[in-house]
XYZ file of C-alpha atoms in Angstrom:
741
model
C 129.637 89.760 135.862
C 127.455 91.118 138.692
C 129.262 89.037 141.191
C 132.515 90.472 139.763
C 131.087 93.920 140.124
C 132.260 94.749 136.658
C 129.825 97.676 135.746
C 131.301 98.004 132.204
C 130.735 94.306 131.417
C 127.293 94.373 133.057
C 126.499 97.067 130.659
C 127.776 94.999 127.808
C 125.592 91.941 129.093
C 122.451 94.248 129.201
C 123.094 95.467 125.599
C 123.303 91.699 124.450
C 120.145 90.835 126.137
C 118.437 93.677 124.310
C 119.724 92.370 121.096
C 118.317 88.918 121.771
C 115.011 90.387 122.787
C 115.019 92.594 119.669
C 115.737 89.638 117.272
C 113.037 87.840 119.137
C 110.615 90.572 118.329
C 109.979 91.083 122.069
C 110.561 94.881 121.717
C 109.560 96.097 125.300
C 112.102 93.875 126.837
C 114.654 94.850 124.442
C 114.171 98.451 124.992
C 114.225 97.927 129.021
C 117.563 96.181 128.483
C 119.195 98.683 126.164
C 117.932 101.382 128.683
C 119.720 99.517 131.541
C 122.962 99.490 129.482
C 122.631 103.100 128.543
C 122.212 104.168 132.126
C 125.141 102.153 133.389
C 127.517 103.630 130.534
C 126.164 107.285 131.626
C 127.074 106.493 135.331
C 130.558 105.451 134.023
C 130.874 108.415 131.863
C 131.425 106.538 128.691
C 130.002 108.902 126.302
C 130.824 106.908 123.043
C 128.939 103.908 124.533
C 125.933 106.232 125.833
C 125.683 107.311 122.070
C 125.844 103.667 120.891
C 122.981 102.726 123.237
C 120.727 105.724 121.783
C 121.501 104.216 118.400
C 120.393 100.796 119.458
C 117.263 102.219 121.074
C 116.396 104.109 117.804
C 116.952 100.872 115.683
C 114.696 98.809 118.108
C 111.963 101.500 118.109
C 112.198 101.673 114.276
C 111.572 97.961 114.136
C 108.803 98.383 116.457
C 107.133 100.832 114.221
C 107.444 103.754 116.846
C 109.049 106.229 114.546
C 108.675 109.392 116.702
C 110.591 107.579 119.717
C 113.139 106.139 117.159
C 113.747 109.722 115.763
C 114.099 111.141 119.209
C 116.746 108.468 120.271
C 118.666 108.958 116.938
C 118.756 112.685 117.392
C 120.355 112.117 120.803
C 122.743 109.733 119.390
C 123.783 112.118 116.608
C 124.161 115.182 119.178
C 126.508 112.923 121.429
C 128.643 111.879 118.330
C 128.802 115.467 116.941
C 129.973 116.593 120.472
C 132.618 113.761 120.333
C 133.599 114.799 116.829
C 133.490 111.147 115.797
C 132.950 111.605 112.061
C 132.544 108.002 111.116
C 129.919 107.602 113.801
C 128.038 110.681 112.873
C 127.873 109.342 109.225
C 126.424 106.162 110.780
C 123.905 108.308 112.651
C 122.823 110.126 109.519
C 122.337 106.735 107.871
C 120.118 105.443 110.789
C 118.066 108.672 110.404
C 117.589 108.046 106.730
C 116.456 104.404 107.560
C 113.968 105.772 110.078
C 112.386 108.230 107.573
C 112.533 105.585 104.706
C 110.370 102.993 106.695
C 108.289 105.935 107.798
C 107.586 106.584 104.081
C 109.183 110.062 104.310
C 111.337 109.540 101.436
C 112.609 112.885 100.631
C 113.970 113.398 104.226
C 115.310 109.841 103.933
C 117.286 110.755 100.783
C 118.703 113.841 102.379
C 119.880 111.936 105.331
C 121.551 109.065 103.389
C 123.144 111.610 101.192
C 124.619 113.370 104.182
C 126.049 109.902 105.378
C 127.505 109.166 101.866
C 129.272 112.741 101.819
C 130.861 112.186 105.142
C 131.985 108.797 104.211
C 133.393 110.168 101.104
C 135.281 112.854 102.994
C 136.747 109.988 105.183
C 137.742 107.991 102.136
C 135.727 105.097 103.342
C 134.926 103.290 99.928
C 132.964 100.263 101.427
C 130.707 102.652 103.425
C 130.296 104.792 100.302
C 129.208 101.708 98.580
C 126.599 100.879 101.415
C 125.121 104.451 101.199
C 124.747 103.923 97.384
C 122.834 100.853 98.158
C 120.610 102.604 100.834
C 119.957 105.351 98.375
C 118.978 102.880 95.724
C 116.727 100.897 98.156
C 114.963 104.219 99.108
C 114.441 105.259 95.603
C 112.929 101.829 94.800
C 110.499 102.151 97.732
C 109.688 105.528 96.402
C 108.936 104.145 92.927
C 111.746 106.051 91.403
C 113.278 103.220 89.605
C 115.709 104.933 87.170
C 117.324 106.844 90.148
C 117.401 103.428 91.968
C 119.274 101.765 89.190
C 121.790 104.642 88.875
C 122.607 104.502 92.497
C 122.953 100.774 92.550
C 125.201 100.681 89.502
C 127.436 103.065 91.447
C 127.428 100.534 94.480
C 128.295 97.839 92.086
C 131.150 99.797 90.352
C 132.895 100.442 94.043
C 132.538 96.773 95.039
C 134.132 95.694 91.756
C 136.811 98.120 92.274
C 137.340 96.824 95.889
C 137.130 93.280 94.428
C 134.595 92.724 97.132
C 132.892 89.516 95.770
C 130.213 89.343 98.421
C 129.420 93.119 97.849
C 129.199 92.408 94.205
C 126.861 89.465 94.557
C 124.599 91.601 96.800
C 124.641 94.514 94.376
C 123.305 92.235 91.633
C 120.563 91.070 93.964
C 119.584 94.532 94.673
C 119.501 95.347 90.850
C 117.112 92.313 90.633
C 114.841 93.834 93.142
C 114.810 97.097 91.416
C 113.921 95.592 88.183
C 111.398 93.358 89.664
C 109.635 96.309 91.344
C 109.768 98.095 87.951
C 107.996 94.970 86.484
C 110.963 94.269 84.172
C 111.042 90.621 85.132
C 113.561 89.314 82.612
C 116.233 91.793 83.720
C 115.314 91.175 87.322
C 115.878 87.289 86.810
C 119.184 87.681 85.090
C 120.479 89.913 87.941
C 119.178 87.396 90.518
C 120.828 84.470 88.784
C 124.186 86.413 88.617
C 123.856 87.115 92.389
C 123.201 83.376 93.157
C 126.066 82.130 90.867
C 128.580 84.416 92.679
C 127.291 83.148 95.986
C 127.612 79.632 94.694
C 131.246 80.305 93.790
C 132.026 81.714 97.303
C 130.367 78.544 98.907
C 127.768 80.783 100.732
C 124.854 78.458 100.857
C 122.672 80.463 102.965
C 122.770 83.226 100.378
C 122.419 80.753 97.654
C 119.113 79.869 99.103
C 118.043 83.514 99.654
C 118.611 84.041 95.878
C 116.611 81.113 94.990
C 113.956 82.592 97.184
C 114.304 85.895 95.337
C 113.966 84.345 91.886
C 110.821 82.454 93.041
C 109.353 85.624 94.229
C 110.099 87.348 90.815
C 108.670 84.431 88.773
C 105.430 84.471 91.098
C 105.036 88.259 90.183
C 105.559 87.392 86.591
C 102.809 84.736 86.818
C 105.211 81.776 86.046
C 104.075 79.728 88.974
C 105.800 76.463 88.093
C 109.090 78.213 87.729
C 108.445 79.908 91.100
C 107.602 76.599 92.870
C 110.759 74.970 91.464
C 113.048 77.690 92.826
C 111.259 77.840 96.004
C 111.569 74.158 96.663
C 115.276 74.510 95.697
C 115.505 77.135 98.395
C 113.677 74.856 100.878
C 115.960 72.001 100.486
C 118.985 74.214 101.024
C 117.654 75.601 104.286
C 116.472 72.180 105.296
C 120.053 71.095 104.923
C 121.282 74.014 106.904
C 118.791 73.179 109.647
C 117.625 77.040 109.750
C 114.239 76.693 111.160
C 113.369 80.344 111.091
C 114.250 80.510 107.241
C 112.414 77.308 106.697
C 109.452 78.978 108.186
C 109.782 81.929 105.762
C 110.058 79.615 102.838
C 106.801 77.743 103.761
C 105.186 81.125 103.721
C 106.467 82.013 100.415
C 105.235 78.539 99.127
C 101.980 79.696 100.492
C 101.907 82.850 98.648
C 102.834 81.188 95.315
C 99.866 78.521 95.745
C 97.487 81.427 96.736
C 97.994 83.647 93.613
C 97.961 80.404 91.620
C 94.320 79.999 93.048
C 95.379 76.702 94.782
C 94.018 77.705 98.079
C 94.100 74.344 99.875
C 97.814 74.085 99.354
C 98.496 77.810 100.162
C 96.667 77.148 103.600
C 98.578 74.174 104.373
C 102.079 75.878 103.805
C 101.023 79.043 105.862
C 100.088 76.652 108.587
C 103.334 75.006 108.450
C 104.972 78.337 108.497
C 102.803 79.399 111.478
C 103.655 76.174 113.372
C 107.272 76.721 112.985
C 107.193 80.213 114.222
C 105.038 79.139 117.250
C 107.823 76.536 118.271
C 110.488 79.197 117.891
C 108.504 81.573 120.181
C 108.442 84.335 117.275
C 105.067 85.917 118.340
C 105.239 88.611 115.725
C 105.744 86.135 112.823
C 103.082 83.864 114.266
C 100.710 86.875 114.103
C 101.832 87.495 110.453
C 100.870 83.862 109.500
C 97.422 84.411 111.021
C 97.164 87.543 108.734
C 98.276 85.477 105.756
C 95.810 82.691 106.631
C 92.966 85.288 106.933
C 93.940 86.774 103.602
C 93.971 83.381 101.906
C 90.708 82.319 103.325
C 89.163 85.839 102.281
C 90.255 85.388 98.664
C 88.716 81.812 98.869
C 85.499 83.060 99.878
C 85.520 81.477 103.241
C 84.673 84.613 105.337
C 84.121 82.964 108.643
C 87.461 81.361 108.855
C 89.132 84.477 107.519
C 87.489 86.504 110.265
C 88.514 83.756 112.969
C 92.250 83.920 111.777
C 92.315 87.749 111.602
C 90.952 88.017 115.160
C 93.812 85.799 116.371
C 96.253 88.132 114.359
C 94.743 91.204 116.085
C 94.868 89.811 119.595
C 98.650 88.791 119.013
C 99.543 92.216 117.880
C 97.648 93.927 120.558
C 99.517 91.714 123.055
C 102.852 92.865 121.456
C 101.761 96.466 121.446
C 102.655 96.667 117.844
C 100.759 99.675 116.738
C 101.656 99.612 112.890
C 100.403 95.982 112.702
C 97.437 96.548 114.776
C 96.402 99.091 112.092
C 97.302 96.512 109.461
C 95.155 94.091 111.267
C 92.116 96.177 111.370
C 92.688 96.921 107.670
C 92.492 93.147 106.926
C 89.406 92.896 108.972
C 87.969 95.723 106.862
C 88.681 93.652 103.681
C 87.018 90.560 105.017
C 83.908 92.676 105.819
C 84.068 94.239 102.436
C 84.282 91.208 100.444
C 81.569 89.744 102.648
C 79.300 92.514 101.636
C 79.123 94.043 105.420
C 80.037 97.557 104.301
C 79.220 99.271 107.623
C 81.568 97.012 109.543
C 84.225 97.398 106.838
C 84.009 101.245 106.960
C 84.325 101.221 110.805
C 87.372 99.052 110.597
C 89.036 101.031 107.828
C 88.584 104.103 109.999
C 90.273 102.509 113.017
C 93.244 101.546 110.826
C 93.362 104.986 109.286
C 93.308 106.634 112.698
C 96.122 104.461 114.068
C 98.219 105.359 110.956
C 97.469 109.024 111.499
C 98.620 108.737 115.132
C 101.748 107.075 113.910
C 102.541 109.788 111.338
C 102.391 107.217 108.470
C 101.212 109.399 105.654
C 101.592 106.799 103.007
C 99.347 104.390 104.817
C 96.905 106.948 105.849
C 96.550 107.787 102.019
C 96.104 103.951 101.359
C 93.398 103.900 103.847
C 91.441 106.769 102.201
C 91.814 104.822 99.067
C 90.225 101.519 100.577
C 87.528 103.538 102.175
C 86.704 105.034 98.723
C 86.678 101.601 97.193
C 84.254 100.327 99.838
C 81.956 103.233 99.465
C 81.998 102.683 95.735
C 81.053 99.217 96.184
C 78.218 100.183 98.448
C 77.046 102.557 95.865
C 77.804 105.729 97.898
C 79.768 107.534 95.090
C 79.787 110.975 96.638
C 81.498 109.663 99.847
C 83.788 107.574 97.755
C 84.783 110.482 95.661
C 85.520 112.635 98.804
C 87.662 109.901 100.246
C 89.681 109.415 96.898
C 90.219 113.102 96.857
C 91.779 112.893 100.333
C 93.934 110.042 99.183
C 95.071 112.047 96.059
C 95.954 115.293 98.116
C 98.269 113.187 100.594
C 99.848 111.334 97.671
C 100.493 114.473 95.711
C 102.077 116.002 98.694
C 104.329 112.800 99.078
C 105.188 113.186 95.461
C 104.605 109.557 94.853
C 103.712 109.474 91.154
C 103.150 105.737 91.006
C 100.528 105.962 93.776
C 98.965 109.204 92.043
C 98.539 107.018 89.081
C 96.548 104.410 91.246
C 94.421 107.320 92.637
C 93.447 108.418 89.095
C 92.529 104.823 88.243
C 90.360 104.649 91.155
C 88.605 108.081 90.457
C 88.046 106.336 87.033
C 86.410 103.395 88.498
C 84.122 105.521 90.766
C 82.940 107.443 87.689
C 82.529 104.305 85.800
C 80.177 102.548 88.244
C 78.371 105.890 88.695
C 77.758 105.724 84.988
C 79.739 108.902 84.161
C 81.680 107.345 81.440
C 83.438 110.362 80.014
C 84.967 111.444 83.416
C 85.914 107.776 83.980
C 87.839 107.581 80.701
C 89.559 110.883 81.337
C 90.900 109.690 84.735
C 91.870 106.343 83.419
C 93.874 107.834 80.540
C 95.605 110.141 83.062
C 96.618 107.015 85.104
C 97.759 105.249 81.937
C 99.722 108.271 80.917
C 101.488 108.607 84.285
C 102.610 104.853 84.099
C 103.977 105.417 80.599
C 106.068 108.315 82.137
C 107.344 105.802 84.778
C 107.952 103.071 82.209
C 105.784 100.710 84.120
C 104.623 98.495 81.289
C 102.581 96.101 83.212
C 100.563 99.033 84.810
C 100.132 100.692 81.359
C 98.694 97.401 80.181
C 96.333 97.142 83.240
C 95.009 100.786 82.464
C 94.275 99.618 78.739
C 92.399 96.748 80.544
C 90.361 99.273 82.751
C 89.654 101.598 79.631
C 88.326 98.426 77.740
C 86.040 97.523 80.582
C 84.749 101.064 80.879
C 84.029 101.397 77.111
C 82.339 97.810 77.456
C 80.014 99.123 80.051
C 79.429 102.323 78.097
C 78.309 100.097 75.052
C 81.096 101.367 72.988
C 82.369 97.951 71.684
C 84.808 98.931 69.079
C 86.813 101.088 71.362
C 86.492 98.349 74.078
C 88.176 95.828 71.593
C 90.817 98.328 70.663
C 91.888 98.892 74.294
C 91.723 95.275 75.051
C 93.878 94.266 72.196
C 96.478 96.811 73.491
C 96.375 95.056 76.842
C 96.922 91.819 75.007
C 100.005 93.126 73.030
C 101.803 94.581 76.082
C 101.429 91.299 77.979
C 102.469 89.377 74.993
C 105.628 91.497 74.986
C 106.064 90.745 78.726
C 105.516 87.092 78.097
C 102.946 87.100 80.995
C 100.991 84.069 80.246
C 98.103 84.395 82.762
C 97.389 87.831 81.646
C 97.487 86.980 77.991
C 94.800 84.231 78.970
C 92.903 87.015 80.673
C 93.032 89.329 77.843
C 91.628 86.470 75.466
C 88.920 86.038 77.976
C 87.944 89.624 78.146
C 87.860 89.823 74.354
C 85.399 87.094 74.458
C 83.386 88.836 76.967
C 83.156 92.121 75.002
C 82.282 90.187 71.750
C 79.572 88.210 73.877
C 77.769 91.431 75.129
C 78.232 92.756 71.429
C 76.084 89.632 70.439
C 79.050 88.303 68.211
C 79.048 84.814 69.829
C 81.209 83.162 67.216
C 84.161 85.500 67.800
C 83.471 85.354 71.583
C 83.714 81.634 71.511
C 86.982 81.708 69.478
C 88.523 84.084 72.075
C 87.208 81.938 75.169
C 88.752 78.937 73.511
C 92.047 80.723 73.157
C 91.860 81.646 76.835
C 90.807 78.268 77.835
C 93.738 76.655 76.085
C 96.264 78.873 77.981
C 94.667 78.475 81.336
C 94.802 74.601 80.744
C 98.680 74.868 80.110
C 99.088 77.028 83.092
C 97.006 74.476 85.460
C 94.988 77.444 86.609
C 91.757 75.587 87.757
C 89.883 78.435 88.872
C 90.296 80.469 85.689
C 89.754 77.198 83.587
C 86.388 76.627 85.190
C 85.477 80.373 84.397
C 86.470 79.625 80.891
C 84.232 76.389 80.737
C 81.420 78.572 81.957
C 82.086 81.315 79.393
C 81.976 78.939 76.547
C 78.783 77.217 77.900
C 77.072 80.606 78.225
C 78.175 81.550 74.556
C 76.715 78.245 73.299
C 73.621 78.873 75.133
C 73.166 82.477 73.593
C 73.981 81.168 70.251
C 70.865 78.920 70.438
C 68.802 81.980 70.426
C 69.931 82.835 66.670
C 69.583 79.179 65.638
C 66.550 78.227 63.690
C 67.547 74.531 63.327
C 66.359 72.714 66.523
C 68.653 69.851 65.962
C 71.763 72.263 65.865
C 70.019 74.144 68.881
C 69.769 71.085 71.011
C 73.257 70.119 70.012
C 74.655 73.454 71.309
C 72.710 73.140 74.467
C 74.299 69.557 75.044
C 77.776 71.218 74.622
C 76.838 74.088 76.881
C 75.601 71.614 79.482
C 78.846 69.589 79.195
C 80.925 72.687 79.855
C 78.967 73.877 82.845
C 79.203 70.314 84.299
C 83.057 70.487 83.913
C 82.975 73.894 85.487
C 80.947 72.718 88.426
C 83.394 69.659 88.870
C 86.503 71.980 88.963
C 84.921 74.489 91.189
C 83.439 71.908 93.748
C 86.880 70.287 93.799
C 88.526 73.560 94.481
C 85.529 74.952 96.720
C 85.157 78.028 94.705
C 81.881 79.249 95.871
C 81.622 82.346 93.675
C 82.260 80.344 90.627
C 79.716 77.627 91.747
C 77.017 80.635 92.204
C 77.506 81.629 88.562
C 77.660 77.900 87.290
C 74.403 77.182 88.773
C 72.563 80.264 87.430
C 73.961 79.406 83.898
C 72.846 75.702 84.246
C 69.395 76.913 85.204
C 69.165 79.121 82.107
C 70.356 76.119 79.919
C 67.484 74.217 81.412
C 65.073 77.107 80.595
C 66.506 77.202 76.938
C 65.765 73.475 76.588
C 62.191 74.153 77.998
C 61.667 77.004 75.467
C 62.729 74.691 72.559
C 60.295 71.964 73.795
C 56.938 71.445 72.078
C 54.047 72.832 73.870
C 52.050 69.500 73.258
C 54.744 67.538 75.215
C 53.515 66.476 78.599
C 54.755 69.229 80.864
C 58.376 68.530 81.589
C 58.007 68.746 85.362
C 61.417 67.147 85.936
C 63.178 69.861 83.549
C 61.282 72.642 85.504
C 62.293 71.269 88.772
C 65.958 71.320 87.519
C 65.758 74.876 86.375
C 64.321 75.847 89.864
C 66.837 73.769 91.754
C 69.756 75.198 89.878
C 68.879 78.746 90.220
C 68.008 78.547 93.864
C 71.190 76.933 94.543
C 73.008 79.769 92.705
C 71.280 82.558 94.411
C 71.762 80.884 97.829
C 75.659 80.716 97.060
C 75.490 84.619 96.283
C 73.584 85.209 99.555
C 75.981 83.259 101.616
C 78.917 85.255 100.114
C 77.110 88.558 100.940
C 77.111 89.304 97.104
C 73.784 91.278 97.107
C 74.222 93.029 93.905
C 75.513 90.081 91.766
C 72.733 87.967 93.269
C 70.097 90.694 92.166
C 71.847 90.830 88.709
C 71.519 87.194 88.188
C 67.975 87.068 89.515
C 66.985 89.403 86.575
C 67.954 86.659 84.044
C 65.738 84.134 86.025
C 62.848 86.553 86.037
C 63.230 86.959 82.301
C 62.966 83.216 81.854
C 59.647 83.321 83.843
C 58.482 86.062 81.492
C 59.535 84.562 78.079
C 59.609 80.841 78.307
C 55.940 79.541 77.857
C 56.438 76.475 79.763
C 57.760 78.450 82.816
C 55.570 81.292 82.317
C 54.850 82.828 85.839
C 54.371 86.714 85.833
C 53.863 86.798 89.627
C 57.309 85.104 90.273
C 58.909 87.122 87.310
C 57.728 90.305 89.050
C 58.720 89.255 92.480
C 62.225 88.644 91.336
C 62.458 91.824 89.264
C 60.990 93.969 92.119
C 63.514 92.482 94.728
C 66.377 93.136 92.292
C 65.095 96.704 91.646
C 65.181 97.538 95.403
C 68.784 96.204 95.554
C 70.007 98.343 92.673
C 68.286 101.477 94.109
C 69.887 100.850 97.504
C 73.237 100.310 96.049
C 72.892 103.027 93.367
C 73.464 100.963 90.235
C 71.740 102.997 87.700
C 72.307 100.823 84.755
C 70.956 97.787 86.501
C 67.999 99.795 87.726
C 67.088 100.672 84.284
C 67.335 97.182 83.153
C 65.060 95.978 86.077
C 62.597 98.722 85.229
C 62.639 97.633 81.585
C 61.895 94.119 82.634
C 59.084 95.210 84.865
C 57.799 97.205 81.979
C 57.753 94.100 79.804
C 55.984 92.136 82.528
C 53.214 94.504 82.873
C 52.984 94.559 79.042
C 52.440 90.873 79.136
C 49.758 91.459 81.814
C 47.967 94.199 79.635
C 47.941 91.645 76.774
C 45.795 89.482 79.207
C 43.571 92.481 79.796
C 44.613 92.836 83.470
C 43.275 96.165 84.937
C 45.596 99.240 85.220
C 48.539 97.346 83.615
C 49.022 99.737 80.604
C 49.930 102.744 82.734
C 52.116 100.839 85.086
C 54.012 99.380 81.885
C 54.243 102.905 80.490
C 55.677 104.256 83.736
C 58.372 101.588 84.123
C 59.483 101.847 80.460
C 59.612 105.565 80.526
C 61.870 105.516 83.768
C 64.059 102.973 82.161
C 64.412 105.178 79.054
C 65.228 108.163 81.077
C 68.045 106.479 82.936
C 69.722 105.036 79.716
C 69.504 108.462 78.247
C 70.974 109.898 81.276
C 73.818 107.306 81.248
C 74.281 108.023 77.307
C 73.659 104.346 76.696
C 72.095 104.833 73.217
C 71.826 101.188 72.193
C 69.636 100.332 75.384
C 67.845 103.486 75.127
C 66.827 102.559 71.495
C 65.745 99.029 72.611
C 63.322 100.656 75.118
C 62.000 103.180 72.601
C 61.324 100.429 70.117
C 59.457 98.507 72.594
C 57.379 101.639 73.565
C 56.723 102.612 69.983
C 55.596 99.109 68.998
C 53.226 98.871 71.919
C 51.909 102.489 72.502
C 48.734 103.961 70.967
C 48.518 107.712 69.933
C 47.568 108.662 73.753
C 50.874 107.589 74.917
C 49.449 104.499 76.811
C 50.469 101.063 75.892
C 47.991 99.639 73.343
C 46.746 96.175 73.250
């Protein structure tokens, strides 16, 4: 065309090259070619084609995440088309403006532009385009979390497609209704619509679309927690795409298989599928998707507790996005690095990367993402024990979400505020915010989220020591998930009912609920959760021993407990679940300490059992240290310290005090007030034991620790725990207020 000196066709060719580069994710080259096409059309005075190139430039900038440039180009496109009085093209320009604002998270403006586009098409009597605008409005309302409005718009799209006898449009409308109901967490309705869409595409012989609908059904079953069904549909999708030899879509399918395995807790299989997806994208030269798979690999390794591998993958993801100059995804990469550091217990690095991510989103004008980053900063500060900073960040988040009128995310913020106050030990404020969150979700008819707020309320009441209310809330959570037929969450509800009853010292009821949970997890093949149930059952059996006077029964219970912990260790070793293994080894060491407590003093000192006790708890504490779980390590160390205090064969007050003091320092550093009170109580008991051995100055020290513990429990309104300390002080204090002998 250059040799023919045909300027008009050269401009067409530059446009086509732009499209190729855009589809390839190489946005700079795409922009350059669209610009060349635009300039040539301008020289030729072809105003309509100049406007079209502004449209293409806007679409490319939108995909690239450069929304201000996209808006600028689209405004020029609109102005040109208005000058040409091309009503159909003006309607299309309004549509593109709506789309830019939608992905920018500016939903009100997006709706307004889609509505303008719809009205123009209505004036022009272009029924198919009117239907498309109803679809776009529905999609925007779905993104905005306004599901009722989304359904209403999509039903109008469907009605027009049926009137036009547009079978492809009808099939697609059913798919969109499925997506809305899936986002609304109404999975049964979603599946019905997805299947109707798939059946229509099958009748039309559109295999590519049939595969896409199987993909959607799999995604919905994954959200619903029905992992086997999800896998079944995703495998079907894969086989169709392999038949069609569509490498790009095969890569997408491997990614989705990875997601299913990841939420199923099968991390090895997840990693393998993400890697297959990554390799295919690499062969295709799709750099953006290669980077996305590094992101997914990093997220999976993070969940698996393999932080070094997660960090390595995420650095590769960041480098790729920086090379592509993809600012939104660079911000997203910083966010993922933060989450890795946070899970690793490296809070300073996490905060720094969250701030980098937030600052980038601020530059990009992505208010919704800025709010999300304030939310994560609040979560990180909360875990770090810096509650005032956490509260400040969460209020920033709330203000933005209120300005965006995003009710669903406002509900999330109330929940987060509740969690901050809960960890801070301010239970009344926590309950108030959690109830506000639940009430908002009820207004939105988001049943799954309503259920989750009952779960958080139960957890808050459990921490507050109000066990009846905790059980009541947890049963609400159970009932709602039974109505939703969400089996993993039903199993989780049984597990937490077991946890509540265990803390309440009602071990028989606890065991009953743990067994229900175990049976469900076994049916669902959720190995990681199955191991947690084995451990929970073993721990309850160990605690039952303390209330058992018959030594034979006690040793039988300990044998059963040991069997459960060994099974947990076997599952967790196979799955390489390090956090689980940390807890398994601590509980195993406490089972050994209970054996030693029951052993006769006359027996020759069971050195082998003492060695087992020490070996297991040291292994557990080492796992916690490797995972960066400083607070959890300190919490478990308190149980070991108590064993050194209470079990005569193990008695070692120096070691007990050393562990308790280390834990106390951690709880003070991370502002864990209840745990601080618990460690001060234990130190008081250790010094009480020293006082009984007539060690100097121990009475005053014991009094000090117990008084400080009592004060904290009273401040936190933990009446039962305060009563325990008062009873301890009352029975060991003389009338001078100093612990008596």
